[in-house]
């Protein structure tokens, strides 16, 4: 290897190293502004887990502006939000099989579309700042009404709340809340009695 080739390789290595350091710094600073969180619900053998990043309002207009209406949102910041269930469940009456999903939403003024997608993605958005979601992998799509809250919530929050036989997954930020009812799928009991 001649001297020029060695210098080019050395410079290339330095550039790659600096690029990796820059990526690490950018990821760390975005996490500082939108910290990650995991919430878990456990009862009667059912376990639900959500991993997401929690952006702050910071005096901004959220829905219809920072988060545009009628566009796919990663339902948080940074990585795509994930939802995991250890059992088959009914989400707003529709079956969702046990497994891990990415959770996407399309906020609208009066309702939100909620999509459970079976594919995992490297990040929530691509370089064009469009959601990574591939709709071919949507396992379940539903639409839920928007509820306006009395108080403004500074930080985007996902939580679970028990209500009778349902567990409601709440998506709330600013003065907006969307409730998604979840119920454990009960196995069908067939009548196997012999009639003679």
Short mmCIF file of N, CA and C in Angstrom, two decimals:
data_model
loop_
_atom_site.label_atom_id
_atom_site.label_comp_id
_atom_site.label_asym_id
_atom_site.label_seq_id
_atom_site.Cartn_x
_atom_site.Cartn_y
_atom_site.Cartn_z
N UNK A 1 0.84 -1.17 0.00
CA UNK A 1 0.00 0.00 0.00
C UNK A 1 0.89 1.24 0.00
N UNK A 2 0.62 2.17 -0.91
CA UNK A 2 1.47 3.36 -0.96
C UNK A 2 1.02 4.40 0.08
N UNK A 3 1.82 5.41 0.22
CA UNK A 3 1.62 6.43 1.25
C UNK A 3 0.29 7.18 1.07
N UNK A 4 -0.09 7.49 -0.16
CA UNK A 4 -1.33 8.23 -0.44
C UNK A 4 -2.56 7.41 -0.03
N UNK A 5 -2.55 6.12 -0.35
CA UNK A 5 -3.67 5.24 0.01
C UNK A 5 -3.82 5.16 1.53
N UNK A 6 -2.69 5.05 2.22
CA UNK A 6 -2.74 4.99 3.70
C UNK A 6 -3.32 6.27 4.27
N UNK A 7 -2.95 7.41 3.71
CA UNK A 7 -3.47 8.69 4.19
C UNK A 7 -4.97 8.80 3.95
N UNK A 8 -5.41 8.36 2.77
CA UNK A 8 -6.84 8.40 2.45
C UNK A 8 -7.63 7.52 3.41
N UNK A 9 -7.11 6.32 3.69
CA UNK A 9 -7.77 5.41 4.63
C UNK A 9 -7.81 6.00 6.04
N UNK A 10 -6.71 6.63 6.44
CA UNK A 10 -6.64 7.24 7.76
C UNK A 10 -7.67 8.38 7.89
N UNK A 11 -7.73 9.23 6.88
CA UNK A 11 -8.69 10.35 6.89
C UNK A 11 -10.12 9.80 6.87
N UNK A 12 -10.36 8.77 6.06
CA UNK A 12 -11.69 8.15 6.01
C UNK A 12 -12.09 7.58 7.36
N UNK A 13 -11.14 6.94 8.05
CA UNK A 13 -11.41 6.39 9.38
C UNK A 13 -11.75 7.48 10.38
N UNK A 14 -11.04 8.59 10.31
CA UNK A 14 -11.31 9.73 11.21
C UNK A 14 -12.71 10.30 10.95
N UNK A 15 -13.05 10.44 9.66
CA UNK A 15 -14.38 10.97 9.31
C UNK A 15 -15.48 10.05 9.81
N UNK A 16 -15.32 8.74 9.61
CA UNK A 16 -16.31 7.78 10.09
C UNK A 16 -16.42 7.84 11.62
N UNK A 17 -15.28 7.91 12.30
CA UNK A 17 -15.28 8.01 13.77
C UNK A 17 -16.00 9.25 14.25
N UNK A 18 -15.72 10.40 13.63
CA UNK A 18 -16.38 11.64 14.01
C UNK A 18 -17.89 11.58 13.72
N UNK A 19 -18.25 10.94 12.60
CA UNK A 19 -19.67 10.77 12.27
C UNK A 19 -20.39 9.96 13.33
N UNK A 20 -19.77 8.87 13.79
CA UNK A 20 -20.38 8.04 14.84
C UNK A 20 -20.52 8.80 16.15
N UNK A 21 -19.52 9.57 16.50
CA UNK A 21 -19.59 10.39 17.72
C UNK A 21 -20.73 11.40 17.61
N UNK A 22 -20.88 12.02 16.43
CA UNK A 22 -21.96 13.00 16.21
C UNK A 22 -23.33 12.34 16.35
N UNK A 23 -23.48 11.14 15.79
CA UNK A 23 -24.76 10.41 15.90
C UNK A 23 -25.07 10.11 17.37
N UNK A 24 -24.08 9.67 18.13
CA UNK A 24 -24.28 9.37 19.55
C UNK A 24 -24.69 10.63 20.32
N UNK A 25 -24.03 11.74 20.03
CA UNK A 25 -24.36 13.01 20.71
C UNK A 25 -25.78 13.44 20.36
N UNK A 26 -26.16 13.35 19.08
CA UNK A 26 -27.51 13.74 18.67
C UNK A 26 -28.56 12.88 19.34
N UNK A 27 -28.32 11.57 19.41
CA UNK A 27 -29.30 10.68 20.05
C UNK A 27 -29.42 11.01 21.53
N UNK A 28 -28.29 11.29 22.18
CA UNK A 28 -28.33 11.61 23.61
C UNK A 28 -29.09 12.91 23.86
N UNK A 29 -28.84 13.93 23.02
CA UNK A 29 -29.52 15.21 23.26
C UNK A 29 -31.01 15.12 22.98
N UNK A 30 -31.43 14.32 21.98
CA UNK A 30 -32.87 14.18 21.74
C UNK A 30 -33.52 13.45 22.91
N UNK A 31 -32.82 12.49 23.51
CA UNK A 31 -33.36 11.78 24.67
C UNK A 31 -33.50 12.73 25.87
N UNK A 32 -32.62 13.70 25.98
CA UNK A 32 -32.70 14.65 27.09
C UNK A 32 -33.96 15.50 26.98
N UNK A 33 -34.38 15.80 25.75
CA UNK A 33 -35.57 16.63 25.54
C UNK A 33 -36.87 15.82 25.56
N UNK A 34 -36.77 14.55 25.26
CA UNK A 34 -37.93 13.66 25.24
C UNK A 34 -37.53 12.33 25.88
N UNK A 35 -37.47 12.29 27.21
CA UNK A 35 -36.96 11.09 27.89
C UNK A 35 -37.83 9.87 27.63
N UNK A 36 -37.15 8.72 27.61
CA UNK A 36 -37.88 7.47 27.38
C UNK A 36 -38.52 6.97 28.67
N UNK A 37 -39.58 6.20 28.51
CA UNK A 37 -40.30 5.65 29.65
C UNK A 37 -40.90 4.31 29.24
N UNK A 38 -41.11 3.46 30.21
CA UNK A 38 -41.79 2.18 30.00
C UNK A 38 -42.91 2.09 31.03
N UNK A 39 -44.11 1.74 30.56
CA UNK A 39 -45.21 1.52 31.50
C UNK A 39 -45.66 0.07 31.37
N UNK A 40 -46.09 -0.49 32.48
CA UNK A 40 -46.50 -1.89 32.51
C UNK A 40 -47.81 -2.02 33.26
N UNK A 41 -48.68 -2.87 32.74
CA UNK A 41 -49.91 -3.23 33.42
C UNK A 41 -49.90 -4.74 33.60
N UNK A 42 -50.14 -5.20 34.83
CA UNK A 42 -50.17 -6.64 35.12
C UNK A 42 -51.36 -6.96 36.01
N UNK A 43 -52.19 -7.90 35.57
CA UNK A 43 -53.29 -8.38 36.40
C UNK A 43 -53.84 -9.67 35.79
N UNK A 44 -54.12 -10.64 36.66
CA UNK A 44 -54.72 -11.92 36.25
C UNK A 44 -53.96 -12.58 35.10
N UNK A 45 -52.65 -12.53 35.14
CA UNK A 45 -51.84 -13.18 34.12
C UNK A 45 -51.63 -12.36 32.86
N UNK A 46 -52.37 -11.24 32.70
CA UNK A 46 -52.20 -10.37 31.53
C UNK A 46 -51.11 -9.36 31.82
N UNK A 47 -50.18 -9.22 30.88
CA UNK A 47 -49.12 -8.22 31.02
C UNK A 47 -49.05 -7.39 29.75
N UNK A 48 -49.18 -6.08 29.91
CA UNK A 48 -49.09 -5.13 28.81
C UNK A 48 -47.91 -4.21 29.07
N UNK A 49 -47.08 -3.98 28.06
CA UNK A 49 -45.92 -3.10 28.20
C UNK A 49 -45.90 -2.09 27.05
N UNK A 50 -45.63 -0.84 27.39
CA UNK A 50 -45.46 0.20 26.38
C UNK A 50 -44.13 0.89 26.63
N UNK A 51 -43.31 0.98 25.56
CA UNK A 51 -42.06 1.75 25.61
C UNK A 51 -42.26 2.95 24.68
N UNK A 52 -41.96 4.15 25.20
CA UNK A 52 -42.14 5.35 24.38
C UNK A 52 -41.26 6.48 24.89
N UNK A 53 -41.15 7.54 24.09
CA UNK A 53 -40.41 8.74 24.46
C UNK A 53 -41.40 9.87 24.66
N UNK A 54 -41.16 10.70 25.70
CA UNK A 54 -42.15 11.66 26.18
C UNK A 54 -41.74 13.11 25.92
N UNK A 55 -42.13 13.68 24.77
CA UNK A 55 -41.82 15.09 24.51
C UNK A 55 -42.61 16.03 25.41
N UNK A 56 -42.10 17.26 25.54
CA UNK A 56 -42.74 18.30 26.34
C UNK A 56 -43.46 19.30 25.42
N UNK A 57 -44.47 19.94 25.96
CA UNK A 57 -45.24 20.95 25.22
C UNK A 57 -44.42 22.22 24.97
N UNK A 58 -43.77 22.75 25.98
CA UNK A 58 -42.91 23.94 25.90
C UNK A 58 -43.60 25.12 25.19
N UNK A 59 -44.82 25.43 25.61
CA UNK A 59 -45.57 26.57 25.06
C UNK A 59 -45.87 26.46 23.57
N UNK A 60 -45.81 25.27 23.03
CA UNK A 60 -46.10 25.09 21.61
C UNK A 60 -47.55 24.62 21.42
N UNK A 61 -48.10 24.91 20.25
CA UNK A 61 -49.40 24.35 19.89
C UNK A 61 -49.13 22.93 19.40
N UNK A 62 -49.74 21.95 20.05
CA UNK A 62 -49.37 20.56 19.76
C UNK A 62 -50.16 20.00 18.58
N UNK A 63 -51.42 19.62 18.78
CA UNK A 63 -52.17 18.92 17.74
C UNK A 63 -52.71 19.89 16.71
N UNK A 64 -52.43 19.58 15.45
CA UNK A 64 -52.77 20.47 14.35
C UNK A 64 -51.61 21.37 13.97
N UNK A 65 -50.51 21.32 14.74
CA UNK A 65 -49.34 22.15 14.45
C UNK A 65 -48.06 21.31 14.57
N UNK A 66 -47.53 21.17 15.81
CA UNK A 66 -46.32 20.35 16.00
C UNK A 66 -46.58 18.92 15.54
N UNK A 67 -47.72 18.38 15.92
CA UNK A 67 -48.19 17.08 15.43
C UNK A 67 -49.34 17.38 14.48
N UNK A 68 -49.08 17.33 13.17
CA UNK A 68 -50.12 17.72 12.20
C UNK A 68 -51.32 16.76 12.22
N UNK A 69 -52.48 17.30 11.90
CA UNK A 69 -53.66 16.47 11.73
C UNK A 69 -53.54 15.65 10.44
N UNK A 70 -54.17 14.48 10.46
CA UNK A 70 -54.28 13.61 9.28
C UNK A 70 -52.95 13.08 8.76
N UNK A 71 -51.92 13.05 9.61
CA UNK A 71 -50.64 12.46 9.24
C UNK A 71 -50.23 11.45 10.29
N UNK A 72 -49.53 10.40 9.85
CA UNK A 72 -49.09 9.35 10.78
C UNK A 72 -48.08 9.93 11.75
N UNK A 73 -48.30 9.66 13.03
CA UNK A 73 -47.42 10.12 14.12
C UNK A 73 -46.83 8.90 14.81
N UNK A 74 -45.58 8.99 15.22
CA UNK A 74 -44.93 7.86 15.90
C UNK A 74 -45.40 7.70 17.34
N UNK A 75 -46.33 8.53 17.76
CA UNK A 75 -46.97 8.45 19.08
C UNK A 75 -45.92 8.65 20.18
N UNK A 76 -45.23 9.76 20.08
CA UNK A 76 -44.16 10.10 21.00
C UNK A 76 -43.04 10.76 20.21
N UNK A 77 -41.81 10.60 20.68
CA UNK A 77 -40.65 11.16 19.99
C UNK A 77 -39.61 10.06 19.80
N UNK A 78 -38.58 10.38 19.04
CA UNK A 78 -37.43 9.48 18.83
C UNK A 78 -37.85 8.14 18.23
N UNK A 79 -37.59 7.01 18.93
CA UNK A 79 -37.95 5.70 18.40
C UNK A 79 -39.46 5.58 18.27
N UNK A 80 -39.87 4.62 17.43
CA UNK A 80 -41.30 4.31 17.35
C UNK A 80 -41.73 3.72 18.69
N UNK A 81 -42.91 4.09 19.14
CA UNK A 81 -43.49 3.55 20.37
C UNK A 81 -43.80 2.08 20.16
N UNK A 82 -43.53 1.25 21.18
CA UNK A 82 -43.85 -0.17 21.08
C UNK A 82 -44.89 -0.56 22.13
N UNK A 83 -45.73 -1.52 21.76
CA UNK A 83 -46.77 -2.07 22.62
C UNK A 83 -46.60 -3.58 22.60
N UNK A 84 -46.61 -4.21 23.78
CA UNK A 84 -46.43 -5.66 23.85
C UNK A 84 -47.46 -6.27 24.79
N UNK A 85 -48.05 -7.37 24.36
CA UNK A 85 -49.00 -8.11 25.18
C UNK A 85 -48.59 -9.57 25.23
N UNK A 86 -48.69 -10.18 26.41
CA UNK A 86 -48.31 -11.59 26.55
C UNK A 86 -49.47 -12.54 26.24
N UNK A 87 -50.66 -11.97 26.01
CA UNK A 87 -51.84 -12.79 25.70
C UNK A 87 -52.64 -12.14 24.58
N UNK A 88 -53.47 -12.94 23.90
CA UNK A 88 -54.41 -12.37 22.93
C UNK A 88 -55.36 -11.43 23.68
N UNK A 89 -55.65 -10.28 23.07
CA UNK A 89 -56.53 -9.30 23.71
C UNK A 89 -57.54 -8.78 22.69
N UNK A 90 -58.60 -8.19 23.19
CA UNK A 90 -59.55 -7.46 22.36
C UNK A 90 -59.28 -5.97 22.57
N UNK A 91 -58.97 -5.29 21.49
CA UNK A 91 -58.72 -3.85 21.55
C UNK A 91 -59.91 -3.18 20.87
N UNK A 92 -60.70 -2.49 21.65
CA UNK A 92 -61.93 -1.86 21.15
C UNK A 92 -62.79 -2.89 20.41
N UNK A 93 -62.79 -4.13 20.94
CA UNK A 93 -63.62 -5.20 20.39
C UNK A 93 -62.98 -6.03 19.29
N UNK A 94 -61.78 -5.65 18.82
CA UNK A 94 -61.10 -6.39 17.75
C UNK A 94 -59.92 -7.17 18.31
N UNK A 95 -59.71 -8.37 17.77
CA UNK A 95 -58.65 -9.26 18.26
C UNK A 95 -57.27 -8.76 17.89
N UNK A 96 -56.37 -8.73 18.88
CA UNK A 96 -54.95 -8.48 18.67
C UNK A 96 -54.20 -9.63 19.32
N UNK A 97 -53.46 -10.37 18.50
CA UNK A 97 -52.73 -11.55 18.98
C UNK A 97 -51.58 -11.15 19.91
N UNK A 98 -51.23 -12.05 20.82
CA UNK A 98 -50.08 -11.83 21.70
C UNK A 98 -48.85 -11.53 20.84
N UNK A 99 -48.04 -10.57 21.30
CA UNK A 99 -46.83 -10.22 20.56
C UNK A 99 -46.42 -8.79 20.81
N UNK A 100 -45.42 -8.35 20.04
CA UNK A 100 -44.88 -7.00 20.16
C UNK A 100 -45.20 -6.23 18.88
N UNK A 101 -45.66 -5.00 19.04
CA UNK A 101 -46.09 -4.18 17.93
C UNK A 101 -45.52 -2.77 18.06
N UNK A 102 -45.40 -2.07 16.94
CA UNK A 102 -45.15 -0.63 17.03
C UNK A 102 -46.53 0.03 17.01
N UNK A 103 -46.64 1.12 17.74
CA UNK A 103 -47.93 1.81 17.92
C UNK A 103 -47.88 3.16 17.20
N UNK A 104 -48.74 3.33 16.21
CA UNK A 104 -48.80 4.54 15.40
C UNK A 104 -50.19 5.15 15.51
N UNK A 105 -50.27 6.45 15.35
CA UNK A 105 -51.57 7.12 15.40
C UNK A 105 -51.67 8.15 14.27
N UNK A 106 -52.90 8.45 13.90
CA UNK A 106 -53.17 9.58 13.00
C UNK A 106 -54.12 10.49 13.75
N UNK A 107 -53.58 11.53 14.41
CA UNK A 107 -54.45 12.47 15.13
C UNK A 107 -55.30 13.28 14.16
N UNK A 108 -56.58 13.39 14.50
CA UNK A 108 -57.51 14.24 13.78
C UNK A 108 -58.22 15.09 14.82
N UNK A 109 -58.96 16.08 14.39
CA UNK A 109 -59.58 17.00 15.34
C UNK A 109 -60.53 16.31 16.32
N UNK A 110 -61.37 15.41 15.83
CA UNK A 110 -62.39 14.80 16.68
C UNK A 110 -62.15 13.34 16.99
N UNK A 111 -61.21 12.71 16.31
CA UNK A 111 -60.91 11.30 16.57
C UNK A 111 -59.48 11.01 16.14
N UNK A 112 -58.96 9.88 16.59
CA UNK A 112 -57.63 9.42 16.19
C UNK A 112 -57.75 8.03 15.61
N UNK A 113 -56.99 7.75 14.57
CA UNK A 113 -56.80 6.38 14.13
C UNK A 113 -55.60 5.83 14.90
N UNK A 114 -55.73 4.59 15.33
CA UNK A 114 -54.67 3.93 16.11
C UNK A 114 -54.30 2.65 15.37
N UNK A 115 -53.00 2.48 15.08
CA UNK A 115 -52.54 1.32 14.33
C UNK A 115 -51.51 0.52 15.14
N UNK A 116 -51.75 -0.78 15.23
CA UNK A 116 -50.80 -1.70 15.82
C UNK A 116 -50.10 -2.40 14.66
N UNK A 117 -48.79 -2.19 14.52
CA UNK A 117 -48.04 -2.65 13.36
C UNK A 117 -47.03 -3.71 13.81
N UNK A 118 -46.98 -4.84 13.11
CA UNK A 118 -46.16 -5.97 13.56
C UNK A 118 -44.67 -5.81 13.25
N UNK A 119 -44.28 -4.78 12.52
CA UNK A 119 -42.88 -4.59 12.16
C UNK A 119 -42.18 -3.66 13.14
N UNK A 120 -40.91 -3.97 13.45
CA UNK A 120 -40.09 -3.10 14.29
C UNK A 120 -39.24 -2.22 13.36
N UNK A 121 -39.03 -0.96 13.73
CA UNK A 121 -38.34 0.00 12.88
C UNK A 121 -37.13 0.56 13.62
N UNK A 122 -36.08 1.01 12.86
CA UNK A 122 -34.88 1.51 13.53
C UNK A 122 -35.08 2.83 14.25
N UNK A 123 -36.07 3.59 13.85
CA UNK A 123 -36.33 4.92 14.43
C UNK A 123 -37.77 5.27 14.10
N UNK A 124 -38.32 6.31 14.70
CA UNK A 124 -39.71 6.65 14.45
C UNK A 124 -39.97 7.32 13.12
N UNK A 125 -38.96 8.06 12.62
CA UNK A 125 -39.12 8.76 11.34
C UNK A 125 -37.88 8.54 10.49
N UNK A 126 -38.05 8.76 9.17
CA UNK A 126 -36.90 8.64 8.27
C UNK A 126 -36.23 10.01 8.11
N UNK A 127 -35.27 10.11 7.19
CA UNK A 127 -34.54 11.36 7.02
C UNK A 127 -35.41 12.49 6.47
N UNK A 128 -36.54 12.14 5.83
CA UNK A 128 -37.47 13.15 5.34
C UNK A 128 -38.51 13.52 6.40
N UNK A 129 -38.30 13.03 7.63
CA UNK A 129 -39.18 13.27 8.78
C UNK A 129 -40.59 12.72 8.55
N UNK A 130 -40.67 11.63 7.80
CA UNK A 130 -41.93 10.92 7.61
C UNK A 130 -41.90 9.67 8.48
N UNK A 131 -43.06 9.28 8.98
CA UNK A 131 -43.14 8.10 9.84
C UNK A 131 -42.65 6.86 9.08
N UNK A 132 -41.87 6.02 9.77
CA UNK A 132 -41.33 4.81 9.16
C UNK A 132 -42.39 3.74 8.90
N UNK A 133 -43.55 3.85 9.48
CA UNK A 133 -44.58 2.79 9.41
C UNK A 133 -44.85 2.33 7.98
N UNK A 134 -44.85 1.01 7.83
CA UNK A 134 -45.23 0.38 6.57
C UNK A 134 -46.63 -0.20 6.78
N UNK A 135 -47.67 0.36 6.16
CA UNK A 135 -49.05 -0.07 6.43
C UNK A 135 -49.32 -1.54 6.08
N UNK A 136 -48.46 -2.16 5.27
CA UNK A 136 -48.65 -3.58 4.94
C UNK A 136 -48.54 -4.47 6.18
N UNK A 137 -47.90 -3.95 7.23
CA UNK A 137 -47.70 -4.73 8.45
C UNK A 137 -48.69 -4.36 9.56
N UNK A 138 -49.70 -3.55 9.24
CA UNK A 138 -50.71 -3.20 10.24
C UNK A 138 -51.50 -4.46 10.61
N UNK A 139 -51.51 -4.78 11.89
CA UNK A 139 -52.27 -5.93 12.38
C UNK A 139 -53.67 -5.52 12.80
N UNK A 140 -53.80 -4.27 13.22
CA UNK A 140 -55.10 -3.77 13.68
C UNK A 140 -55.14 -2.26 13.52
N UNK A 141 -56.25 -1.75 12.96
CA UNK A 141 -56.48 -0.31 12.85
C UNK A 141 -57.84 -0.03 13.46
N UNK A 142 -57.90 0.97 14.33
CA UNK A 142 -59.18 1.36 14.91
C UNK A 142 -59.23 2.87 15.03
N UNK A 143 -60.43 3.39 15.28
CA UNK A 143 -60.59 4.84 15.42
C UNK A 143 -61.29 5.13 16.73
N UNK A 144 -60.74 6.06 17.50
CA UNK A 144 -61.27 6.40 18.82
C UNK A 144 -61.51 7.90 18.92
N UNK A 145 -62.56 8.29 19.66
CA UNK A 145 -62.88 9.73 19.80
C UNK A 145 -61.87 10.47 20.67
N UNK A 146 -61.72 11.75 20.38
CA UNK A 146 -60.89 12.64 21.18
C UNK A 146 -61.71 13.17 22.34
N UNK A 147 -61.10 13.22 23.52
CA UNK A 147 -61.73 13.86 24.67
C UNK A 147 -60.87 15.06 25.06
N UNK A 148 -61.51 16.20 25.27
CA UNK A 148 -60.78 17.39 25.72
C UNK A 148 -60.70 17.37 27.24
N UNK A 149 -59.53 17.71 27.77
CA UNK A 149 -59.32 17.70 29.22
C UNK A 149 -59.39 19.12 29.78
N UNK A 150 -59.68 19.23 31.06
CA UNK A 150 -59.77 20.55 31.70
C UNK A 150 -58.39 21.18 31.87
N UNK A 151 -57.41 20.34 32.21
CA UNK A 151 -56.05 20.84 32.44
C UNK A 151 -55.17 20.48 31.25
N UNK A 152 -54.13 21.29 31.03
CA UNK A 152 -53.17 20.99 29.98
C UNK A 152 -52.05 20.13 30.55
N UNK A 153 -51.73 19.05 29.85
CA UNK A 153 -50.67 18.14 30.26
C UNK A 153 -49.39 18.55 29.55
N UNK A 154 -48.36 18.91 30.30
CA UNK A 154 -47.11 19.42 29.74
C UNK A 154 -46.34 18.36 28.96
N UNK A 155 -46.33 17.12 29.47
CA UNK A 155 -45.52 16.07 28.85
C UNK A 155 -46.44 14.96 28.31
N UNK A 156 -46.15 14.50 27.10
CA UNK A 156 -46.92 13.41 26.50
C UNK A 156 -46.88 12.20 27.43
N UNK A 157 -48.05 11.62 27.69
CA UNK A 157 -48.16 10.54 28.67
C UNK A 157 -49.04 9.42 28.15
N UNK A 158 -48.55 8.19 28.29
CA UNK A 158 -49.35 7.00 28.03
C UNK A 158 -49.51 6.30 29.38
N UNK A 159 -50.74 5.90 29.70
CA UNK A 159 -50.98 5.24 30.98
C UNK A 159 -52.07 4.19 30.82
N UNK A 160 -52.16 3.31 31.81
CA UNK A 160 -53.23 2.31 31.86
C UNK A 160 -54.13 2.61 33.04
N UNK A 161 -55.44 2.45 32.83
CA UNK A 161 -56.42 2.73 33.88
C UNK A 161 -57.49 1.64 33.83
N UNK A 162 -57.68 0.97 34.96
CA UNK A 162 -58.69 -0.10 35.04
C UNK A 162 -60.08 0.52 35.12
N UNK A 163 -61.03 -0.03 34.34
CA UNK A 163 -62.41 0.45 34.37
C UNK A 163 -63.32 -0.76 34.14
N UNK A 164 -63.83 -1.34 35.24
CA UNK A 164 -64.67 -2.53 35.13
C UNK A 164 -63.89 -3.69 34.55
N UNK A 165 -64.42 -4.29 33.48
CA UNK A 165 -63.74 -5.42 32.86
C UNK A 165 -62.69 -4.99 31.84
N UNK A 166 -62.55 -3.69 31.63
CA UNK A 166 -61.61 -3.17 30.65
C UNK A 166 -60.38 -2.54 31.31
N UNK A 167 -59.29 -2.52 30.55
CA UNK A 167 -58.12 -1.72 30.89
C UNK A 167 -58.04 -0.68 29.78
N UNK A 168 -58.14 0.58 30.13
CA UNK A 168 -58.05 1.64 29.13
C UNK A 168 -56.61 2.11 29.01
N UNK A 169 -56.09 2.10 27.78
CA UNK A 169 -54.79 2.71 27.52
C UNK A 169 -55.06 4.14 27.11
N UNK A 170 -54.55 5.08 27.90
CA UNK A 170 -54.79 6.50 27.66
C UNK A 170 -53.58 7.15 26.99
N UNK A 171 -53.82 7.87 25.91
CA UNK A 171 -52.81 8.67 25.25
C UNK A 171 -53.20 10.13 25.51
N UNK A 172 -52.36 10.87 26.22
CA UNK A 172 -52.76 12.23 26.62
C UNK A 172 -51.60 13.21 26.48
N UNK A 173 -51.94 14.40 25.96
CA UNK A 173 -50.96 15.48 25.86
C UNK A 173 -51.71 16.77 25.62
N UNK A 174 -51.21 17.84 26.20
CA UNK A 174 -51.83 19.15 26.07
C UNK A 174 -53.25 19.05 26.65
N UNK A 175 -54.28 19.39 25.88
CA UNK A 175 -55.66 19.30 26.39
C UNK A 175 -56.42 18.17 25.71
N UNK A 176 -55.67 17.18 25.19
CA UNK A 176 -56.25 16.09 24.39
C UNK A 176 -55.98 14.74 25.02
N UNK A 177 -57.01 13.90 25.04
CA UNK A 177 -56.87 12.54 25.57
C UNK A 177 -57.64 11.58 24.67
N UNK A 178 -57.06 10.41 24.44
CA UNK A 178 -57.71 9.35 23.66
C UNK A 178 -57.62 8.07 24.49
N UNK A 179 -58.76 7.41 24.66
CA UNK A 179 -58.84 6.21 25.48
C UNK A 179 -59.07 4.99 24.58
N UNK A 180 -58.25 3.95 24.78
CA UNK A 180 -58.35 2.74 23.96
C UNK A 180 -58.69 1.58 24.89
N UNK A 181 -59.93 1.04 24.81
CA UNK A 181 -60.34 -0.04 25.72
C UNK A 181 -59.73 -1.38 25.32
N UNK A 182 -59.18 -2.07 26.31
CA UNK A 182 -58.53 -3.37 26.11
C UNK A 182 -59.16 -4.37 27.06
N UNK A 183 -59.38 -5.56 26.56
CA UNK A 183 -59.96 -6.63 27.38
C UNK A 183 -59.27 -7.93 27.03
N UNK A 184 -59.02 -8.76 28.03
CA UNK A 184 -58.39 -10.05 27.78
C UNK A 184 -59.33 -10.91 26.94
N UNK A 185 -58.79 -11.54 25.91
CA UNK A 185 -59.58 -12.44 25.06
C UNK A 185 -59.85 -13.72 25.83
N UNK A 186 -61.11 -14.02 26.03
CA UNK A 186 -61.49 -15.24 26.74
C UNK A 186 -61.60 -16.38 25.73
N UNK A 187 -61.03 -17.56 26.07
CA UNK A 187 -61.12 -18.69 25.14
C UNK A 187 -62.58 -19.10 24.94
N UNK A 188 -62.90 -19.44 23.71
CA UNK A 188 -64.27 -19.87 23.39
C UNK A 188 -64.51 -21.25 23.98
N UNK A 189 -65.63 -21.41 24.65
CA UNK A 189 -65.98 -22.70 25.25
C UNK A 189 -67.00 -23.36 24.32
N UNK A 190 -66.62 -24.53 23.81
CA UNK A 190 -67.53 -25.23 22.89
C UNK A 190 -68.35 -26.25 23.67
N UNK A 191 -69.53 -26.48 23.18
CA UNK A 191 -70.40 -27.47 23.82
C UNK A 191 -70.03 -28.85 23.31
N UNK A 192 -69.28 -29.58 24.11
CA UNK A 192 -68.79 -30.89 23.68
C UNK A 192 -69.60 -32.03 24.28
N UNK A 193 -70.77 -31.71 24.84
CA UNK A 193 -71.57 -32.77 25.45
C UNK A 193 -72.15 -33.67 24.35
N UNK A 194 -72.16 -34.95 24.62
CA UNK A 194 -72.69 -35.93 23.66
C UNK A 194 -74.19 -36.02 23.81
N UNK A 195 -74.86 -35.86 22.70
CA UNK A 195 -76.33 -35.99 22.73
C UNK A 195 -76.67 -37.34 22.12
N UNK A 196 -77.34 -38.22 22.90
CA UNK A 196 -77.69 -39.52 22.35
C UNK A 196 -79.18 -39.73 22.36
#
